[in-house]
Amino acid sequence: MTRSAEDTYRMPGRLAALLADASTEAVDAAGGRAGGVYLRSSTPGLLRLAVLSGLPGQLFRPWWRMHVDRPFPVADAYRLGVQVILPNATETMRRYPQFAAGLPFPFGSLYVPVVAAAGSAGSSGVYGVLTVLRATAPDATELLPVRDRLTRIAEELGADLRGLEAGAVPPVVWDGEPLCVRPPSASPAAGRTARFAWDPATGAVTADERLQALLRGSDDALSVQELADAVATPADAPRVLAALRETASGRPPSLPLYVRAEDGALRLMELWTAYDTPAEPPDPYRVRGVVLDPGPGTAADTAADLLPDGVFCLDRLGQVVYVNPRATQLLRRSREELLGRSLWEAVPWMNQPACEDHLRSALLAPDPVHCHVRRPADDGGEFEGDWLALSVYPGPDHLTCTLQPAGRITDSPAERASASGAPSMAPLYRPIVLAIALTEAVTARQVSAVVMRELLPAFGGRRLAIYLLQERHLYLAWETGFPPGFLAPFEGVALDAHLPGVETLTSGRPLFFDSMQDLAATYPGIPLDATEGARAFLPLIASGRPVGSCILGFDRPRSFSSEERTVLTALAGLIAHAMEKAQRYESEAALARGLQQALLPRRLSAHPRVETAGRYLPGTQGMEVGGDWYDVVEAGDGLALVIGDVQGHGVQAAATMGQLRSAVRAFALGGRPPDEVMSGVNRLLIDLDPGQFASCCYIRLDPATGAVQAARAGHPPPLLRDPDGSTHVLHLPGGVVLGVDPHADYPVTELRLEPGAVLALYTDGLVERPGTDIDVGITELRVALAKSGTPGGLPLTGIADRLTARARHARDRPDDIALLLATRRPARPRP
């Protein structure tokens, strides 16, 4: 089926409605404070926040975009297709320190992938992630019923999205800003609620009795213009009319609409589309809506009007729904300028980092927060210092805020810049986020990727280049955003070159240029790219030793405040230390890789009746070398098939692996039975390195008869594919891992390997998947082995390649992988 142009045009509205409904239902089902849906975007590897329920989008802008490789719960839920449950702040900090550093408030959260419906046609995969933020819980078990409810909602949403996509182009993606929607109310709304419907095709507006009463009892037929004029003041009526027409086009407004009545009271309107058959939506949509008229002021509002302190209330989307006279004086805004508008739109100088952080806390956590905010000097301050004490008290549906004048407070340069309205972006960035992210990066490439992912968006940069110092020359380690080939002339420049990237390192001073013209004036003749933007050159110096230099590029000219210069210089120090650590790490890793390659078998012992094939894949995280090994050894009149896995990674693990491999070979060459081999190696490991342990599987094969003797020490069970293609797991009884108990026993199991059968030994890195039981991975490997064909049709080496293909192409391999396959050839007929 091909989607029509009209259907493609209407798809954003239908998609928004589905996501908004799922988000609000999830918040309600989980008893949450807020929720949302992340969807895949048209940019590969990038998720976008499509719907945010119960939180103002302005306050959570840093989380609008999410790379799937970031160590965040949303990214893991999408990339791995697993549910993530974080019951409290302690568990969040333990598992996702970067996420916890960005939102250091006491709340719990759940993340459920939205997957294409099982068995449906078309492409498969994960559309996005449904998430809910809620009150903390002691542990994850308390949230299991909540998880089950969210799973059902996510499954229904996945089925709806599959139906929306219907195999046509374009696919379901989200590339815009998030829609912010109101969550379910915790208490019934006060005042009078009236309902209406509008059919744009006929122009008819039907109103219920309450709306007719609101409109002074008129029961005459209304036009949409008359409805807008009757509900709102002449100043707000155009906004109502525009929202009605936008909803009719299939794109309902993302925020509830606050309008003022003729008496100045605030009214709330909510609109949505309505159609009977989702497969054939009308064009235009019919519109339904409600009007909440709070009526006369409540007793509480009347009392608050008389308070000496300023009091105002925000709904959970940050819009002002009440303000008392004293608050209008302190905020220097009239009621008309405040009511029905977001706090940041009505009072721009409240858009201060400290204030935003406290408001985020009040929205996510149950405790009141208190801070000081400073009005800009040009706002006509009434009190000494022009500071206001702000307190925010959370509620289920609203935040109640109090204001009172504060005495003079010694302000920092950051506070002066923020209060003056200077366009400083540095305070919005938490250096601890970069610091924590850098602790998880171990290679120069990973450090550079973290800087690109964390630092550039925080400061509005679009270009990044990192150069590292080697033998008094600078070499490019990472770049992004520059025109192809532009940086080539700067590769390998010496430290005496008259270039800003060199001089920032040799002088130890950062260099800032507000525009390319400023850069060209200071360095005449330097190659310039096509942009006119600003540049920052930062020295990377760790413990007094030069490491390299970092270049940040911006698309437009801009100035750098003193605070931004200070923050960027400090962040450059963090980057330098991370790079220095990465260089030491890579030197050690190179040594470990060389040691490991030297210890792995260059060739496997051969026998005319036995074919073997082995594969080893290093992990892509951490040291990238570990203690996995495999071997085939002549053992008397037979062959020994060995596979093992030493705990840990790095030089120590590789060295221990080499010692164990040598010990196994020595015992095997002596023709000892498997239990004696395992016991001897176990005692040797305890003597060599107490506290280190390893798993191992040892199989002695008689090539002539196919007789097998097998022993296992805490290792995953082998797989056997019979000549007829049936494949099963060999659940061999075994002992504990090597290196734990010097008196451990390792029972021997006897079986037979028929000609044409394939025996598969492997390490856990091949079958373990984050968030799933290892038995699931073993089952998947067994199925893959069964489908790999017979040795006669596919060489054993081809089977080995097929079984490791998924791991070989995976971007992340947390553990190294070893695989050993063996098969007996049929006996040659005698002439």
mmCIF file with all atom_site columns, N, CA and C in Angstrom, residues 312 314 343 350 355 358-363 365-371 389-395 398-403:
data_model
loop_
_atom_site.group_PDB
_atom_site.id
_atom_site.type_symbol
_atom_site.label_atom_id
_atom_site.label_alt_id
_atom_site.label_comp_id
_atom_site.label_asym_id
_atom_site.label_entity_id
_atom_site.label_seq_id
_atom_site.pdbx_PDB_ins_code
_atom_site.Cartn_x
_atom_site.Cartn_y
_atom_site.Cartn_z
_atom_site.occupancy
_atom_site.B_iso_or_equiv
_atom_site.pdbx_formal_charge
_atom_site.auth_seq_id
_atom_site.auth_comp_id
_atom_site.auth_asym_id
_atom_site.auth_atom_id
_atom_site.pdbx_PDB_model_num
ATOM 1  N N  . PHE A 1 312 ? 2.673  33.070 43.527 1.00 0.00 ? 312 PHE A N  1
ATOM 2  C CA . PHE A 1 312 ? 2.160  32.718 42.213 1.00 0.00 ? 312 PHE A CA 1
ATOM 3  C C  . PHE A 1 312 ? 2.213  31.206 42.070 1.00 0.00 ? 312 PHE A C  1
ATOM 4  N N  . LEU A 1 314 ? 2.303  27.806 39.315 1.00 0.00 ? 314 LEU A N  1
ATOM 5  C CA . LEU A 1 314 ? 2.591  27.288 37.978 1.00 0.00 ? 314 LEU A CA 1
ATOM 6  C C  . LEU A 1 314 ? 1.952  25.918 37.833 1.00 0.00 ? 314 LEU A C  1
ATOM 7  N N  . LEU A 1 343 ? 6.355  30.907 32.590 1.00 0.00 ? 343 LEU A N  1
ATOM 8  C CA . LEU A 1 343 ? 7.130  31.803 33.443 1.00 0.00 ? 343 LEU A CA 1
ATOM 9  C C  . LEU A 1 343 ? 8.296  32.401 32.672 1.00 0.00 ? 343 LEU A C  1
ATOM 10 N N  . MET A 1 350 ? 13.926 35.305 34.789 1.00 0.00 ? 350 MET A N  1
ATOM 11 C CA . MET A 1 350 ? 13.863 34.128 35.661 1.00 0.00 ? 350 MET A CA 1
ATOM 12 C C  . MET A 1 350 ? 14.548 32.918 35.017 1.00 0.00 ? 350 MET A C  1
ATOM 13 N N  . CYS A 1 355 ? 17.924 29.031 39.143 1.00 0.00 ? 355 CYS A N  1
ATOM 14 C CA . CYS A 1 355 ? 16.472 28.980 39.272 1.00 0.00 ? 355 CYS A CA 1
ATOM 15 C C  . CYS A 1 355 ? 15.914 27.768 38.534 1.00 0.00 ? 355 CYS A C  1
ATOM 16 N N  . HIS A 1 358 ? 16.438 24.520 40.481 1.00 0.00 ? 358 HIS A N  1
ATOM 17 C CA . HIS A 1 358 ? 15.530 24.354 41.604 1.00 0.00 ? 358 HIS A CA 1
ATOM 18 C C  . HIS A 1 358 ? 14.110 24.018 41.138 1.00 0.00 ? 358 HIS A C  1
ATOM 19 N N  . LEU A 1 359 ? 13.688 24.599 40.033 1.00 0.00 ? 359 LEU A N  1
ATOM 20 C CA . LEU A 1 359 ? 12.369 24.263 39.515 1.00 0.00 ? 359 LEU A CA 1
ATOM 21 C C  . LEU A 1 359 ? 12.323 22.818 39.031 1.00 0.00 ? 359 LEU A C  1
ATOM 22 N N  . ARG A 1 360 ? 13.401 22.345 38.416 1.00 0.00 ? 360 ARG A N  1
ATOM 23 C CA . ARG A 1 360 ? 13.458 20.940 38.015 1.00 0.00 ? 360 ARG A CA 1
ATOM 24 C C  . ARG A 1 360 ? 13.326 20.037 39.238 1.00 0.00 ? 360 ARG A C  1
ATOM 25 N N  . SER A 1 361 ? 14.014 20.417 40.312 1.00 0.00 ? 361 SER A N  1
ATOM 26 C CA . SER A 1 361 ? 13.934 19.619 41.536 1.00 0.00 ? 361 SER A CA 1
ATOM 27 C C  . SER A 1 361 ? 12.506 19.577 42.070 1.00 0.00 ? 361 SER A C  1
ATOM 28 N N  . ALA A 1 362 ? 11.819 20.723 42.073 1.00 0.00 ? 362 ALA A N  1
ATOM 29 C CA . ALA A 1 362 ? 10.452 20.760 42.585 1.00 0.00 ? 362 ALA A CA 1
ATOM 30 C C  . ALA A 1 362 ? 9.502  19.938 41.730 1.00 0.00 ? 362 ALA A C  1
ATOM 31 N N  . LEU A 1 363 ? 9.780  19.836 40.433 1.00 0.00 ? 363 LEU A N  1
ATOM 32 C CA . LEU A 1 363 ? 8.924  19.066 39.540 1.00 0.00 ? 363 LEU A CA 1
ATOM 33 C C  . LEU A 1 363 ? 9.156  17.564 39.670 1.00 0.00 ? 363 LEU A C  1
ATOM 34 N N  . ALA A 1 365 ? 10.907 16.010 42.533 1.00 0.00 ? 365 ALA A N  1
ATOM 35 C CA . ALA A 1 365 ? 11.078 15.523 43.898 1.00 0.00 ? 365 ALA A CA 1
ATOM 36 C C  . ALA A 1 365 ? 10.000 16.135 44.791 1.00 0.00 ? 365 ALA A C  1
ATOM 37 N N  . PRO A 1 366 ? 9.734  15.531 45.949 1.00 0.00 ? 366 PRO A N  1
ATOM 38 C CA . PRO A 1 366 ? 8.608  15.990 46.777 1.00 0.00 ? 366 PRO A CA 1
ATOM 39 C C  . PRO A 1 366 ? 8.931  17.131 47.727 1.00 0.00 ? 366 PRO A C  1
ATOM 40 N N  . ASP A 1 367 ? 10.195 17.470 47.914 1.00 0.00 ? 367 ASP A N  1
ATOM 41 C CA . ASP A 1 367 ? 10.559 18.443 48.948 1.00 0.00 ? 367 ASP A CA 1
ATOM 42 C C  . ASP A 1 367 ? 10.588 19.862 48.401 1.00 0.00 ? 367 ASP A C  1
ATOM 43 N N  . PRO A 1 368 ? 10.255 20.857 49.235 1.00 0.00 ? 368 PRO A N  1
ATOM 44 C CA . PRO A 1 368 ? 10.354 22.266 48.812 1.00 0.00 ? 368 PRO A CA 1
ATOM 45 C C  . PRO A 1 368 ? 11.810 22.644 48.520 1.00 0.00 ? 368 PRO A C  1
ATOM 46 N N  . VAL A 1 369 ? 11.975 23.635 47.674 1.00 0.00 ? 369 VAL A N  1
ATOM 47 C CA . VAL A 1 369 ? 13.314 24.128 47.356 1.00 0.00 ? 369 VAL A CA 1
ATOM 48 C C  . VAL A 1 369 ? 13.329 25.640 47.564 1.00 0.00 ? 369 VAL A C  1
ATOM 49 N N  . HIS A 1 370 ? 14.516 26.161 47.842 1.00 0.00 ? 370 HIS A N  1
ATOM 50 C CA . HIS A 1 370 ? 14.669 27.573 48.129 1.00 0.00 ? 370 HIS A CA 1
ATOM 51 C C  . HIS A 1 370 ? 15.927 28.072 47.427 1.00 0.00 ? 370 HIS A C  1
ATOM 52 N N  . CYS A 1 371 ? 15.845 29.246 46.834 1.00 0.00 ? 371 CYS A N  1
ATOM 53 C CA . CYS A 1 371 ? 17.010 29.826 46.180 1.00 0.00 ? 371 CYS A CA 1
ATOM 54 C C  . CYS A 1 371 ? 16.821 31.334 46.108 1.00 0.00 ? 371 CYS A C  1
ATOM 55 N N  . ALA A 1 389 ? 14.112 36.298 47.262 1.00 0.00 ? 389 ALA A N  1
ATOM 56 C CA . ALA A 1 389 ? 14.143 34.942 47.812 1.00 0.00 ? 389 ALA A CA 1
ATOM 57 C C  . ALA A 1 389 ? 12.948 34.174 47.238 1.00 0.00 ? 389 ALA A C  1
ATOM 58 N N  . LEU A 1 390 ? 13.236 33.090 46.538 1.00 0.00 ? 390 LEU A N  1
ATOM 59 C CA . LEU A 1 390 ? 12.205 32.279 45.886 1.00 0.00 ? 390 LEU A CA 1
ATOM 60 C C  . LEU A 1 390 ? 12.101 30.936 46.591 1.00 0.00 ? 390 LEU A C  1
ATOM 61 N N  . SER A 1 391 ? 10.903 30.565 46.972 1.00 0.00 ? 391 SER A N  1
ATOM 62 C CA . SER A 1 391 ? 10.630 29.234 47.525 1.00 0.00 ? 391 SER A CA 1
ATOM 63 C C  . SER A 1 391 ? 9.587  28.558 46.644 1.00 0.00 ? 391 SER A C  1
ATOM 64 N N  . VAL A 1 392 ? 9.792  27.279 46.367 1.00 0.00 ? 392 VAL A N  1
ATOM 65 C CA . VAL A 1 392 ? 8.890  26.529 45.502 1.00 0.00 ? 392 VAL A CA 1
ATOM 66 C C  . VAL A 1 392 ? 8.413  25.300 46.268 1.00 0.00 ? 392 VAL A C  1
ATOM 67 N N  . TYR A 1 393 ? 7.085  25.139 46.354 1.00 0.00 ? 393 TYR A N  1
ATOM 68 C CA . TYR A 1 393 ? 6.478  24.034 47.092 1.00 0.00 ? 393 TYR A CA 1
ATOM 69 C C  . TYR A 1 393 ? 5.748  23.133 46.092 1.00 0.00 ? 393 TYR A C  1
ATOM 70 N N  . PRO A 1 394 ? 6.229  21.871 45.943 1.00 0.00 ? 394 PRO A N  1
ATOM 71 C CA . PRO A 1 394 ? 5.623  20.976 44.950 1.00 0.00 ? 394 PRO A CA 1
ATOM 72 C C  . PRO A 1 394 ? 4.222  20.552 45.356 1.00 0.00 ? 394 PRO A C  1
ATOM 73 N N  . GLY A 1 395 ? 3.390  20.323 44.366 1.00 0.00 ? 395 GLY A N  1
ATOM 74 C CA . GLY A 1 395 ? 2.063  19.763 44.551 1.00 0.00 ? 395 GLY A CA 1
ATOM 75 C C  . GLY A 1 395 ? 1.775  18.800 43.422 1.00 0.00 ? 395 GLY A C  1
ATOM 76 N N  . HIS A 1 398 ? 0.243  21.444 40.728 1.00 0.00 ? 398 HIS A N  1
ATOM 77 C CA . HIS A 1 398 ? 0.780  22.796 40.618 1.00 0.00 ? 398 HIS A CA 1
ATOM 78 C C  . HIS A 1 398 ? 2.011  22.959 41.488 1.00 0.00 ? 398 HIS A C  1
ATOM 79 N N  . LEU A 1 399 ? 2.810  23.948 41.149 1.00 0.00 ? 399 LEU A N  1
ATOM 80 C CA . LEU A 1 399 ? 3.894  24.415 42.011 1.00 0.00 ? 399 LEU A CA 1
ATOM 81 C C  . LEU A 1 399 ? 3.455  25.752 42.599 1.00 0.00 ? 399 LEU A C  1
ATOM 82 N N  . THR A 1 400 ? 3.510  25.866 43.918 1.00 0.00 ? 400 THR A N  1
ATOM 83 C CA . THR A 1 400 ? 3.203  27.130 44.572 1.00 0.00 ? 400 THR A CA 1
ATOM 84 C C  . THR A 1 400 ? 4.511  27.821 44.909 1.00 0.00 ? 400 THR A C  1
ATOM 85 N N  . CYS A 1 401 ? 4.675  29.035 44.424 1.00 0.00 ? 401 CYS A N  1
ATOM 86 C CA . CYS A 1 401 ? 5.925  29.764 44.573 1.00 0.00 ? 401 CYS A CA 1
ATOM 87 C C  . CYS A 1 401 ? 5.701  31.019 45.412 1.00 0.00 ? 401 CYS A C  1
ATOM 88 N N  . THR A 1 402 ? 6.618  31.304 46.331 1.00 0.00 ? 402 THR A N  1
ATOM 89 C CA . THR A 1 402 ? 6.550  32.536 47.113 1.00 0.00 ? 402 THR A CA 1
ATOM 90 C C  . THR A 1 402 ? 7.779  33.374 46.828 1.00 0.00 ? 402 THR A C  1
ATOM 91 N N  . LEU A 1 403 ? 7.598  34.673 46.861 1.00 0.00 ? 403 LEU A N  1
ATOM 92 C CA . LEU A 1 403 ? 8.675  35.637 46.605 1.00 0.00 ? 403 LEU A CA 1
ATOM 93 C C  . LEU A 1 403 ? 8.687  36.657 47.729 1.00 0.00 ? 403 LEU A C  1
#
